[in-house]
PDB file of C-alpha atoms and ligand atoms in Angstrom:
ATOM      1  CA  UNK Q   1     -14.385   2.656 -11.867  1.00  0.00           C
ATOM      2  CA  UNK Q   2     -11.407   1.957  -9.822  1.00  0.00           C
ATOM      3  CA  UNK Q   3     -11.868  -0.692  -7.117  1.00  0.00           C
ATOM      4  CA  UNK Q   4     -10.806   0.908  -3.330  1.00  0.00           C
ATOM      5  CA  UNK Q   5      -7.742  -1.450  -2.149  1.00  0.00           C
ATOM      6  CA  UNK Q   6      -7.632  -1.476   2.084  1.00  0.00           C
ATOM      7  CA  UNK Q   7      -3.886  -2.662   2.729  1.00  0.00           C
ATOM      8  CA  UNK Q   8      -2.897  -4.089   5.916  1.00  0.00           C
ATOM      9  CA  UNK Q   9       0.787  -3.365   6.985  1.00  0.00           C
ATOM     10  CA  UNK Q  10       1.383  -5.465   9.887  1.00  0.00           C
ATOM     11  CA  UNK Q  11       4.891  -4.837  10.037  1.00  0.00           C
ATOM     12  CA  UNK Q  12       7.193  -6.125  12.432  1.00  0.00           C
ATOM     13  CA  UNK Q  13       4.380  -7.456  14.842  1.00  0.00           C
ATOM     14  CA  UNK Q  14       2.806 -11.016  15.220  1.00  0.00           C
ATOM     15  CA  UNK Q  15       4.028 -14.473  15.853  1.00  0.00           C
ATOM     16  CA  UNK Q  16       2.864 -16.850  13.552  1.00  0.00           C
ATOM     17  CA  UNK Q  17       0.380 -18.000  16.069  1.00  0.00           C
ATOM     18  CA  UNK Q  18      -0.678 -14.392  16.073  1.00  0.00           C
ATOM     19  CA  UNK Q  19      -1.145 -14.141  12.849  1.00  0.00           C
ATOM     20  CA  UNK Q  20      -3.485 -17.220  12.210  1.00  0.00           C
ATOM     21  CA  UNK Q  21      -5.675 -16.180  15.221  1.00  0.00           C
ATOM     22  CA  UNK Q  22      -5.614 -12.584  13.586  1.00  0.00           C
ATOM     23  CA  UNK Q  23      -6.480 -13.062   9.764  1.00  0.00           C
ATOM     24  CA  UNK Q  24      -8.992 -15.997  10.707  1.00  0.00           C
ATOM     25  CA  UNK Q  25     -10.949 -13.468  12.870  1.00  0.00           C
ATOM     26  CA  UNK Q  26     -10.611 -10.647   9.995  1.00  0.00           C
ATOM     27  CA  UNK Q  27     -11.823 -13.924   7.172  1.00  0.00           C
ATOM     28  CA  UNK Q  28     -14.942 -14.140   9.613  1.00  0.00           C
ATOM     29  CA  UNK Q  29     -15.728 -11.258  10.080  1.00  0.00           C
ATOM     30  CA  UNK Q  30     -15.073  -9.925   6.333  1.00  0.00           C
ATOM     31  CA  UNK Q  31     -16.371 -12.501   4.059  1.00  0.00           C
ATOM     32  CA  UNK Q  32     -19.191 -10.789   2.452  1.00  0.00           C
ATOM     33  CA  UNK Q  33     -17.456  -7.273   1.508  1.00  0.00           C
ATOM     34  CA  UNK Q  34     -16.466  -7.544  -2.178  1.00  0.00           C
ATOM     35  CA  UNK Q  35     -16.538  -3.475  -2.962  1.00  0.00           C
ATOM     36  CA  UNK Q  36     -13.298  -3.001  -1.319  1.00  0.00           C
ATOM     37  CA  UNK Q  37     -10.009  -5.937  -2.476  1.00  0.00           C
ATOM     38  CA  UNK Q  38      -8.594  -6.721   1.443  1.00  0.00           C
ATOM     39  CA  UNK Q  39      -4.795  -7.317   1.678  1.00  0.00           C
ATOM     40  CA  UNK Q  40      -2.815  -8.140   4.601  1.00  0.00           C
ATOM     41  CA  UNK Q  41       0.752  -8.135   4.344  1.00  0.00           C
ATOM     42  CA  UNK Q  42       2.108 -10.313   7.610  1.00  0.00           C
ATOM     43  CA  UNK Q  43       5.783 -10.787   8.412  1.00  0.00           C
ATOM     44  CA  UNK Q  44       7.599 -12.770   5.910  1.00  0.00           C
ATOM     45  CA  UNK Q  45       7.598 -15.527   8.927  1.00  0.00           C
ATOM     46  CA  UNK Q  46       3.783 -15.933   8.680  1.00  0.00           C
ATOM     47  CA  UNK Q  47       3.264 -16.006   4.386  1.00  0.00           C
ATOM     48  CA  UNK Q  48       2.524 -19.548   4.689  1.00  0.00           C
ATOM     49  CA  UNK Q  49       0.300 -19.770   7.443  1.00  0.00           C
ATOM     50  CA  UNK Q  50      -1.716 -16.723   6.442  1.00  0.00           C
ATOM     51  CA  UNK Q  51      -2.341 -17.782   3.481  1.00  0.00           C
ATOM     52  CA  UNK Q  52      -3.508 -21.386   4.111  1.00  0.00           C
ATOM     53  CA  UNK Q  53      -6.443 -18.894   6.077  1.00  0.00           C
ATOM     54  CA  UNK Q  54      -7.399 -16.964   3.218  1.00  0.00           C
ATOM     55  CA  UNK Q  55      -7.337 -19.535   0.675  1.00  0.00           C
ATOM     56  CA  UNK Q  56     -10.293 -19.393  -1.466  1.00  0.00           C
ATOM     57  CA  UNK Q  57     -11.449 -15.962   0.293  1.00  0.00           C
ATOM     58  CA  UNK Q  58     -12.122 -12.343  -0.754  1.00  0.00           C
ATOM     59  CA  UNK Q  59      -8.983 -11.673   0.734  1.00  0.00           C
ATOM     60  CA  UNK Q  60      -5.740 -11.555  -0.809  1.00  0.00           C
ATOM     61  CA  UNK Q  61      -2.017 -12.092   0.362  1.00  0.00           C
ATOM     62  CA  UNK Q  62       0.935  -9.606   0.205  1.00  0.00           C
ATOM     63  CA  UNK Q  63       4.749  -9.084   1.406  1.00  0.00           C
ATOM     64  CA  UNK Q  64       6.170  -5.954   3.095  1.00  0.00           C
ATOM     65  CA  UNK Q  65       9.453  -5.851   1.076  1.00  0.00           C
ATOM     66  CA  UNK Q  66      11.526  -8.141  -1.536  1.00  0.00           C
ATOM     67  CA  UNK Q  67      14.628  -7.669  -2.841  1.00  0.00           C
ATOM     68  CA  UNK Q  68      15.091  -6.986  -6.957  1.00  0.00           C
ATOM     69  CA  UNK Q  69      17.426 -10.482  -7.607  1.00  0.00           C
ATOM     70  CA  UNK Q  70      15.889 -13.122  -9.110  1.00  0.00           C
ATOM     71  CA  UNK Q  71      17.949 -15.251  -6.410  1.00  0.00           C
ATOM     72  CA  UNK Q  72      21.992 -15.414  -5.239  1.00  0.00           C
ATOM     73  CA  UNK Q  73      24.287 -14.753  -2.334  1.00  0.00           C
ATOM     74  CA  UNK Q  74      22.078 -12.138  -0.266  1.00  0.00           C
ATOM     75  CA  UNK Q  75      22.264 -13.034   3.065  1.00  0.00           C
ATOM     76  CA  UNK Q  76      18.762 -12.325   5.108  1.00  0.00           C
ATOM     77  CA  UNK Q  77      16.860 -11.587   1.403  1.00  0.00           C
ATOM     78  CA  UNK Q  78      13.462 -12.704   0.040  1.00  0.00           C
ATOM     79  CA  UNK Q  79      13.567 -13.071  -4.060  1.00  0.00           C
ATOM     80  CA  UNK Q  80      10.350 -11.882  -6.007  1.00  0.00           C
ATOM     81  CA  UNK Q  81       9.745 -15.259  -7.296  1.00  0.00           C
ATOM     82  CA  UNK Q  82       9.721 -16.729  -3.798  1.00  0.00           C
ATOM     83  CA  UNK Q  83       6.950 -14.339  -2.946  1.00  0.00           C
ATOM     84  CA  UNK Q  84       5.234 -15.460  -5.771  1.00  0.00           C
ATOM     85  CA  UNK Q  85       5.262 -18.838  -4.934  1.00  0.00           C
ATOM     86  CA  UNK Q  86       4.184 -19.284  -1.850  1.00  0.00           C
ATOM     87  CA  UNK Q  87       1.170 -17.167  -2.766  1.00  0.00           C
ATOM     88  CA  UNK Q  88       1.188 -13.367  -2.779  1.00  0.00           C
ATOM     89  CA  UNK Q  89      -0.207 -10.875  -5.110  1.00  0.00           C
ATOM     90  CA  UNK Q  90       0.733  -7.620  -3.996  1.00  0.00           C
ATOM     91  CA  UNK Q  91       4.028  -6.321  -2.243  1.00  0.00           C
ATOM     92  CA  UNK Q  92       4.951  -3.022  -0.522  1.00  0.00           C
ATOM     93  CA  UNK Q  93       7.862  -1.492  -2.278  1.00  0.00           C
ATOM     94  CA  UNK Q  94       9.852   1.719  -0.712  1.00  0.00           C
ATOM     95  CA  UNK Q  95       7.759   1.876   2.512  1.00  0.00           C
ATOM     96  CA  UNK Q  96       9.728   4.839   4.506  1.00  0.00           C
ATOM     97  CA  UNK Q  97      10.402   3.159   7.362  1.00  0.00           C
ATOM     98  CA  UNK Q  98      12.488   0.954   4.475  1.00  0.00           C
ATOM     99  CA  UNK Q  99      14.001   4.392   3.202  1.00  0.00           C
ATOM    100  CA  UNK Q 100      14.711   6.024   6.731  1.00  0.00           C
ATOM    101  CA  UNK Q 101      16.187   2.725   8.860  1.00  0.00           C
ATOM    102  CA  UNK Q 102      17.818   0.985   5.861  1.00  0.00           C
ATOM    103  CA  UNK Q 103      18.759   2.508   3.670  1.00  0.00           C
ATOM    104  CA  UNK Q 104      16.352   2.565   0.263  1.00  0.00           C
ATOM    105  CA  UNK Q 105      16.702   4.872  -2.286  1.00  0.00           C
ATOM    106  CA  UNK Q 106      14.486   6.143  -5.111  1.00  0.00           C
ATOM    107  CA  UNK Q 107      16.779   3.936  -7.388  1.00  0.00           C
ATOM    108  CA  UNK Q 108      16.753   0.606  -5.524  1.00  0.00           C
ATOM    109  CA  UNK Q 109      12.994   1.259  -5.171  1.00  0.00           C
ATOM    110  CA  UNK Q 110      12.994   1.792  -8.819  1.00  0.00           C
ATOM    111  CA  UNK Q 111      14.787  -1.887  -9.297  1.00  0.00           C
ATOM    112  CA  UNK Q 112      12.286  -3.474  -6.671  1.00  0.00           C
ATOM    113  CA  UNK Q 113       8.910  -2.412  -8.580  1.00  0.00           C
ATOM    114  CA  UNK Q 114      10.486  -3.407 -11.953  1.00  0.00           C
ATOM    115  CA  UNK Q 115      11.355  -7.003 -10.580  1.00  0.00           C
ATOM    116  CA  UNK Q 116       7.942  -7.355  -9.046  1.00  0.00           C
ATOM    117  CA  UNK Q 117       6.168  -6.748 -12.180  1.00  0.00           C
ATOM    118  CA  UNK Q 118       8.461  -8.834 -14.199  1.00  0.00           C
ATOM    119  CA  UNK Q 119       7.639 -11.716 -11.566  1.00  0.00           C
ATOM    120  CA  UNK Q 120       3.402 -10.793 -12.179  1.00  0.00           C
ATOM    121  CA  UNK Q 121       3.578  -9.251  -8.171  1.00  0.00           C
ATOM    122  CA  UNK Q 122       1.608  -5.922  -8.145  1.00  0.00           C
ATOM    123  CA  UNK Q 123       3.997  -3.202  -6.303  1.00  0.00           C
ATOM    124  CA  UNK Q 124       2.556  -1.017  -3.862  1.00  0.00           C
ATOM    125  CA  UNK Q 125       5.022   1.806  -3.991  1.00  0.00           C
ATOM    126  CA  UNK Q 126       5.125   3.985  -1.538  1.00  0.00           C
ATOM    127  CA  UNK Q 127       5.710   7.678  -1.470  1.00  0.00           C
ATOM    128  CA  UNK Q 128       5.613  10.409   1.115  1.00  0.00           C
ATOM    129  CA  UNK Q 129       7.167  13.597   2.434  1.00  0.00           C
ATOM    130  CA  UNK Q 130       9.101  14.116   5.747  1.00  0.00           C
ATOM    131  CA  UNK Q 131       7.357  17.163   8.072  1.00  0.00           C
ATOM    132  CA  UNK Q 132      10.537  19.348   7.764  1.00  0.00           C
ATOM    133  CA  UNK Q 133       9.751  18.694   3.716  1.00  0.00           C
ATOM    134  CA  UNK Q 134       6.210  19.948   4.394  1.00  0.00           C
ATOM    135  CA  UNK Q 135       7.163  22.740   6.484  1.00  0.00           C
ATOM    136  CA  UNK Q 136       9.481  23.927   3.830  1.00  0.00           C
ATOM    137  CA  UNK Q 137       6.762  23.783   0.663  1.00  0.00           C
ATOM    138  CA  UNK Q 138       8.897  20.766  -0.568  1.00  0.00           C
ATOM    139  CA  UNK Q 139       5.920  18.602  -0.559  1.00  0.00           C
ATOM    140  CA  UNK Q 140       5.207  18.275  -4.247  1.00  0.00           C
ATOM    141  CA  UNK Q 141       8.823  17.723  -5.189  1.00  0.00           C
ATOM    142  CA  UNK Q 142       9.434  14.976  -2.667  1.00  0.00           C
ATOM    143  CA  UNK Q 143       6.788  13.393  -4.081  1.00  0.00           C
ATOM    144  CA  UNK Q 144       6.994  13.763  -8.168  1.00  0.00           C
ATOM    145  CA  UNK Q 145      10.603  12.447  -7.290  1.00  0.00           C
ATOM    146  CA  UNK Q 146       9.476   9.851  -5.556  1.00  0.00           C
ATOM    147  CA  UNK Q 147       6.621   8.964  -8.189  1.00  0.00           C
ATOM    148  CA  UNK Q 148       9.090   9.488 -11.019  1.00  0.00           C
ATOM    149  CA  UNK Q 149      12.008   7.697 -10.028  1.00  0.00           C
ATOM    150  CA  UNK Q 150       9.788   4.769  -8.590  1.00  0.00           C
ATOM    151  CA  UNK Q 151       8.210   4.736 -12.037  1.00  0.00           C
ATOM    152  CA  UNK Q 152      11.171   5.018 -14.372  1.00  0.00           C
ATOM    153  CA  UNK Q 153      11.060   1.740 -15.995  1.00  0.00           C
ATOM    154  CA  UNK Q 154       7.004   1.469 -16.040  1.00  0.00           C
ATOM    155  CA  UNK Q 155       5.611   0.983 -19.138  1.00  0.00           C
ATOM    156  CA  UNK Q 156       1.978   1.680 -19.945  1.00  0.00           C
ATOM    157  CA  UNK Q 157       1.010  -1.583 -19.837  1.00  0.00           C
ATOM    158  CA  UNK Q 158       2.121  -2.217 -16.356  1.00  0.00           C
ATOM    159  CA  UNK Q 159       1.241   0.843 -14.982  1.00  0.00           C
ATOM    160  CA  UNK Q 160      -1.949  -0.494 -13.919  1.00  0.00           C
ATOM    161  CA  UNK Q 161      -0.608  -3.502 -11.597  1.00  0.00           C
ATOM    162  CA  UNK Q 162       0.539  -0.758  -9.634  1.00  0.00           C
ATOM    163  CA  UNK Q 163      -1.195   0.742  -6.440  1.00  0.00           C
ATOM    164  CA  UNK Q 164       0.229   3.907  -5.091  1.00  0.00           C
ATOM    165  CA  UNK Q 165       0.621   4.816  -1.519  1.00  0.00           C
ATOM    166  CA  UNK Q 166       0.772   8.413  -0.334  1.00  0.00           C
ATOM    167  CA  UNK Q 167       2.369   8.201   2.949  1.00  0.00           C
ATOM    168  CA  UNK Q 168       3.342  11.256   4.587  1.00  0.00           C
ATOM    169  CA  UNK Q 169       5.790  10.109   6.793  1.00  0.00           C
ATOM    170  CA  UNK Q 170       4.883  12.908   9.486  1.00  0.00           C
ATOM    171  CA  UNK Q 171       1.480  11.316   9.793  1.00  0.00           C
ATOM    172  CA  UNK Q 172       2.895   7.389  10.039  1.00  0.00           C
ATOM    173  CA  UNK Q 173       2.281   6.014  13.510  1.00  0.00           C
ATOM    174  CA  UNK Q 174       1.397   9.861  15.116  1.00  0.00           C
ATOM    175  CA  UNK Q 175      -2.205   9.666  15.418  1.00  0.00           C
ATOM    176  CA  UNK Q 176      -2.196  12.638  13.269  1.00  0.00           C
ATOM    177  CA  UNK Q 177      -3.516  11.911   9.939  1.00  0.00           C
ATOM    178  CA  UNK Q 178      -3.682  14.021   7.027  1.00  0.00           C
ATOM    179  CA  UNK Q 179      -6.644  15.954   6.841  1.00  0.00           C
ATOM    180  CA  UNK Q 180      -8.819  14.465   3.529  1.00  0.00           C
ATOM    181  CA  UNK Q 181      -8.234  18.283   1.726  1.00  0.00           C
ATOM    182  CA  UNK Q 182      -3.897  17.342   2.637  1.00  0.00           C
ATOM    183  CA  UNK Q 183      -4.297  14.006   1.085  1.00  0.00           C
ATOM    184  CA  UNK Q 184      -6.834  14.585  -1.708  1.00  0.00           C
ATOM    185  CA  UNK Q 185      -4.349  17.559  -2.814  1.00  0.00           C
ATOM    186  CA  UNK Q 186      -1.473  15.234  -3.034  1.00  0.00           C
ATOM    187  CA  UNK Q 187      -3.745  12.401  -4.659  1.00  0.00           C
ATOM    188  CA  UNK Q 188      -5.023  14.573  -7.371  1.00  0.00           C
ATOM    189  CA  UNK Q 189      -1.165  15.998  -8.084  1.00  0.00           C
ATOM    190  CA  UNK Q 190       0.450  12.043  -8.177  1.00  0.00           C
ATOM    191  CA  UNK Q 191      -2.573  11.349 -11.005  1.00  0.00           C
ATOM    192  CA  UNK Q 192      -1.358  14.493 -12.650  1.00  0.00           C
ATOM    193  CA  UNK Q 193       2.359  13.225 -12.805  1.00  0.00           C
ATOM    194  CA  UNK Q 194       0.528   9.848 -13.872  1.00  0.00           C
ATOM    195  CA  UNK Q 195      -1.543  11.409 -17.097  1.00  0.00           C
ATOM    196  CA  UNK Q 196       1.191  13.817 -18.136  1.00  0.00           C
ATOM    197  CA  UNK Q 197       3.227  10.286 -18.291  1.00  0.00           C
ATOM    198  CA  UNK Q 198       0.613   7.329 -19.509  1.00  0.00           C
ATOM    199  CA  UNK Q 199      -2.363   9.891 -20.344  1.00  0.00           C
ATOM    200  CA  UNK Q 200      -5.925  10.449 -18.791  1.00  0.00           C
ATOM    201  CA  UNK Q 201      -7.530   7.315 -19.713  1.00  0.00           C
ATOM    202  CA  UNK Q 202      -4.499   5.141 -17.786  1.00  0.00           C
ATOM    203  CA  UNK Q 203      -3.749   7.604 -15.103  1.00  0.00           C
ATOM    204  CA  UNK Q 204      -7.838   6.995 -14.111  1.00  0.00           C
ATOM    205  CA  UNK Q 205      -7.616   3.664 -13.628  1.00  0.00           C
ATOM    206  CA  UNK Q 206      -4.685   3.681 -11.732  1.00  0.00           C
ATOM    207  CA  UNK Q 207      -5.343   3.461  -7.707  1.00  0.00           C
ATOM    208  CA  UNK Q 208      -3.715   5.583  -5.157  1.00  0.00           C
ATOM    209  CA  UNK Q 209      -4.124   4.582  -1.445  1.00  0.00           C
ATOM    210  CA  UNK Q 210      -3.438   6.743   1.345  1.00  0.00           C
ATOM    211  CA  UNK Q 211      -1.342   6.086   4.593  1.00  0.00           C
ATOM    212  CA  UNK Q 212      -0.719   7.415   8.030  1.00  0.00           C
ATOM    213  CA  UNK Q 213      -2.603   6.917  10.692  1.00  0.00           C
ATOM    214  CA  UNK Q 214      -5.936   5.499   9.551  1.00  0.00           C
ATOM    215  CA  UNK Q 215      -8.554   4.474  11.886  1.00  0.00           C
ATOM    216  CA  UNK Q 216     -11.982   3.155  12.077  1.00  0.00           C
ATOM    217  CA  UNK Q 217     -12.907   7.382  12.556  1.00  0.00           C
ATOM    218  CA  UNK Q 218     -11.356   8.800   9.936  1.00  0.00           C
ATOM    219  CA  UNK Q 219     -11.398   6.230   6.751  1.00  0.00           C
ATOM    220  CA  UNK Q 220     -14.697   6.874   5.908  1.00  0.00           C
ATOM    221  CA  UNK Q 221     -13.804  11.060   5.197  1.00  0.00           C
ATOM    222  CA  UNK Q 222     -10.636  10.056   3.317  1.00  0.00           C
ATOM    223  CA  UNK Q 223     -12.570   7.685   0.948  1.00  0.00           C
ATOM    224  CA  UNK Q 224     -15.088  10.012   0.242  1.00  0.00           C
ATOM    225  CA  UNK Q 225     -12.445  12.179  -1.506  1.00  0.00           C
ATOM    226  CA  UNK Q 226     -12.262  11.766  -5.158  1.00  0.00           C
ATOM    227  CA  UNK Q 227      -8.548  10.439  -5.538  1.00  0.00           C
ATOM    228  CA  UNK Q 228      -8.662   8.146  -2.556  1.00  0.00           C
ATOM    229  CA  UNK Q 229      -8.795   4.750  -3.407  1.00  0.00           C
ATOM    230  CA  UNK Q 230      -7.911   2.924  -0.058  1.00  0.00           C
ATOM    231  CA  UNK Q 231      -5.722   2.918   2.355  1.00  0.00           C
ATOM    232  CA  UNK Q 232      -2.837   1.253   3.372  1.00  0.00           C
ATOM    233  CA  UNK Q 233      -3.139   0.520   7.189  1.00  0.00           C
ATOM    234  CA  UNK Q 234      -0.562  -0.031   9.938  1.00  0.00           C
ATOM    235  CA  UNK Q 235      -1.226   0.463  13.954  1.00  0.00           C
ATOM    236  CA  UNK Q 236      -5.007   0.077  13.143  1.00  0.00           C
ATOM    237  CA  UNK Q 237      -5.144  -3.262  10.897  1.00  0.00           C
ATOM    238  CA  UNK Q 238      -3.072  -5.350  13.459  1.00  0.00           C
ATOM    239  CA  UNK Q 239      -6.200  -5.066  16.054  1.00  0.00           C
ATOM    240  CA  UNK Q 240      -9.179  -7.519  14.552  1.00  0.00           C
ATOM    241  CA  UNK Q 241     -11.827  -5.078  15.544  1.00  0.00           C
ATOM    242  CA  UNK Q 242     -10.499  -2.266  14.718  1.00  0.00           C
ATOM    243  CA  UNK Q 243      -9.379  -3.320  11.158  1.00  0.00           C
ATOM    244  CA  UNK Q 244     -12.927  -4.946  10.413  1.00  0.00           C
ATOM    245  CA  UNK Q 245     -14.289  -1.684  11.263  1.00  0.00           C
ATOM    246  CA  UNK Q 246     -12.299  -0.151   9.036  1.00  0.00           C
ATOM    247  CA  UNK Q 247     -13.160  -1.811   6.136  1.00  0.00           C
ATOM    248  CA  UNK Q 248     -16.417  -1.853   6.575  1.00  0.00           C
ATOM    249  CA  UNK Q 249     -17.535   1.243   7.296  1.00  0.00           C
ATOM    250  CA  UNK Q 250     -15.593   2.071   4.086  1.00  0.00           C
ATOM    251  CA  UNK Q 251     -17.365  -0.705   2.566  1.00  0.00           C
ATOM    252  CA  UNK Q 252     -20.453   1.730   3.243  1.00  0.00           C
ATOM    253  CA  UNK Q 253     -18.744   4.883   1.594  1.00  0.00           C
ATOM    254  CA  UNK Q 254     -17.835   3.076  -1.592  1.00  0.00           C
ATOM    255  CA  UNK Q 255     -21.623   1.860  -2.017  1.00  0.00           C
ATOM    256  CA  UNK Q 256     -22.631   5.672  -2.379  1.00  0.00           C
ATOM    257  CA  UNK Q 257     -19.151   7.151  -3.677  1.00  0.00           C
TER     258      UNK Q 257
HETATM  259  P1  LIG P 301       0.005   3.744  10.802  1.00  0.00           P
HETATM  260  O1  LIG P 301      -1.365   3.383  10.260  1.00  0.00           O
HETATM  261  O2  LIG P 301       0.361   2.986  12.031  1.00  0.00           O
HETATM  262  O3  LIG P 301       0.166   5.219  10.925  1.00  0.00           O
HETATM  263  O4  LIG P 301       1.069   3.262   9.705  1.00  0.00           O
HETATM  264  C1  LIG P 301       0.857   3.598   8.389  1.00  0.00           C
HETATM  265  C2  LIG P 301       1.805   2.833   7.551  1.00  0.00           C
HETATM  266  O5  LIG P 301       3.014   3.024   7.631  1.00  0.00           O
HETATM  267  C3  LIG P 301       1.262   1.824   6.646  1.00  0.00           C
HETATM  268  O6  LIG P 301       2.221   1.364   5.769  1.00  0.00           O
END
């Protein structure tokens, strides 16, 4: 069975101050939920400090973006190794704010999940259509490009380090989430594209999150769906109580799922 993965993406918000106050309250209040692997991806700033909180937890460290070089002359650049080392597990790869504001393409996404893996970092890659791409029926190709591209140099054996993240980019910071029929349709297509590629057995224990606008209201319909496994959290995982809520009343969902 595939373990539900609740991301938080605390983008560009929180002083390191902020941060410590933040993912000691979420420790606190979160130490006994073990269905569900909690992530919170701070600023780059606060790595250090958030991790010295969770050390030893059930709660687990990740990065919001890396570049692919091992290391060199990249002004304003984070390596995958220096991720590594000062403690994370999982990154965010492709994120569309990443692909809108600067600049990311499917093939420099492509490089980025390939160096994480090669540096033992699990990739979250994201992947999501714009609402003019809805509107138009270009949902499903946005996406198996997306998948595919992000995927190309994925072998079967790393497949399963990898969490996908269906984020419709119309339903990122809007209030207006996917319904769990939108996302489970696009959830059970991305694990088709998975199985024609690394077969059924693989593609079913590969997790796919969703994202856009998830709340305390509305996670516990979304993980009831078959081909949820998580979500990846923005607006709602940077308030304590709100992300606590969160997980936990998805915590309740996965005990009957
Ligand atoms: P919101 O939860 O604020 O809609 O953001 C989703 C997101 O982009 C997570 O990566």
């Amino acid at each position: 069975m595939r373990r539900p993965i609740i991301a938080g993406n605390w983008k560009m918000n929180k002083t390191s101050e902020e941060a410590i106050l933040l993912s000691n309250g979420i420790k606190r209040d979160l130490f006994d939920i073990q269905n569900i692997e909690i992530v919170l991806c701070p600023p780059f700033t606060s790595l250090s400090d958030v991790r010295d909180v969770i050390l030893d937890t059930n709660i687990i460290l990740g990065a919001q973006n890396m570049h692919w070089q091992a290391e060199g002359a990249f002004t304003g650049e984070i390596a995958p190794g220096m991720l590594k080392h000062i403690g994370c597990k999982y990154v965010i790869i492709g994120h569309s704010e990443r692909r809108i504001y600067f600049g990311e393409t499917n093939e420099t996404v492509e490089k980025k999940v390939r160096a994480a893996l090669k540096e033992n970092l699990s990739p979250i890659l994201c992947v999501g259509e714009k609402l003019k791409e809805r509107e138009n029926g270009k949902t499903f190709d946005v996406v198996s490009e997306h998948v595919e591209k992000g995927l190309l140099g994925v072998g079967e054996k790393e497949i399963l380090d990898v969490v996908i993240a269906y984020e419709p980019v119309w339903a990122i910071g809007t209030g207006k989430n996917a319904t769990p029929d939108q996302a489970q349709e696009v959830h059970k297509f991305i694990r088709g594209i998975l199985s024609d590629k690394y077969g059924k057995e693989i593609s079913d224990n590969v997790r796919i999150q969703y994202g856009g606008s998830v709340n305390p209201d509305n996670i516990a319909d979304l993980i009831k769906e078959k081909d949820i496994d998580g979500a990846l959290v923005g607006g709602a995982s940077i308030k304590e109580g709100s992300f606590v809520d969160l997980v936990k009343r998805a915590s309740d969902i996965v005990k009957e799922k």
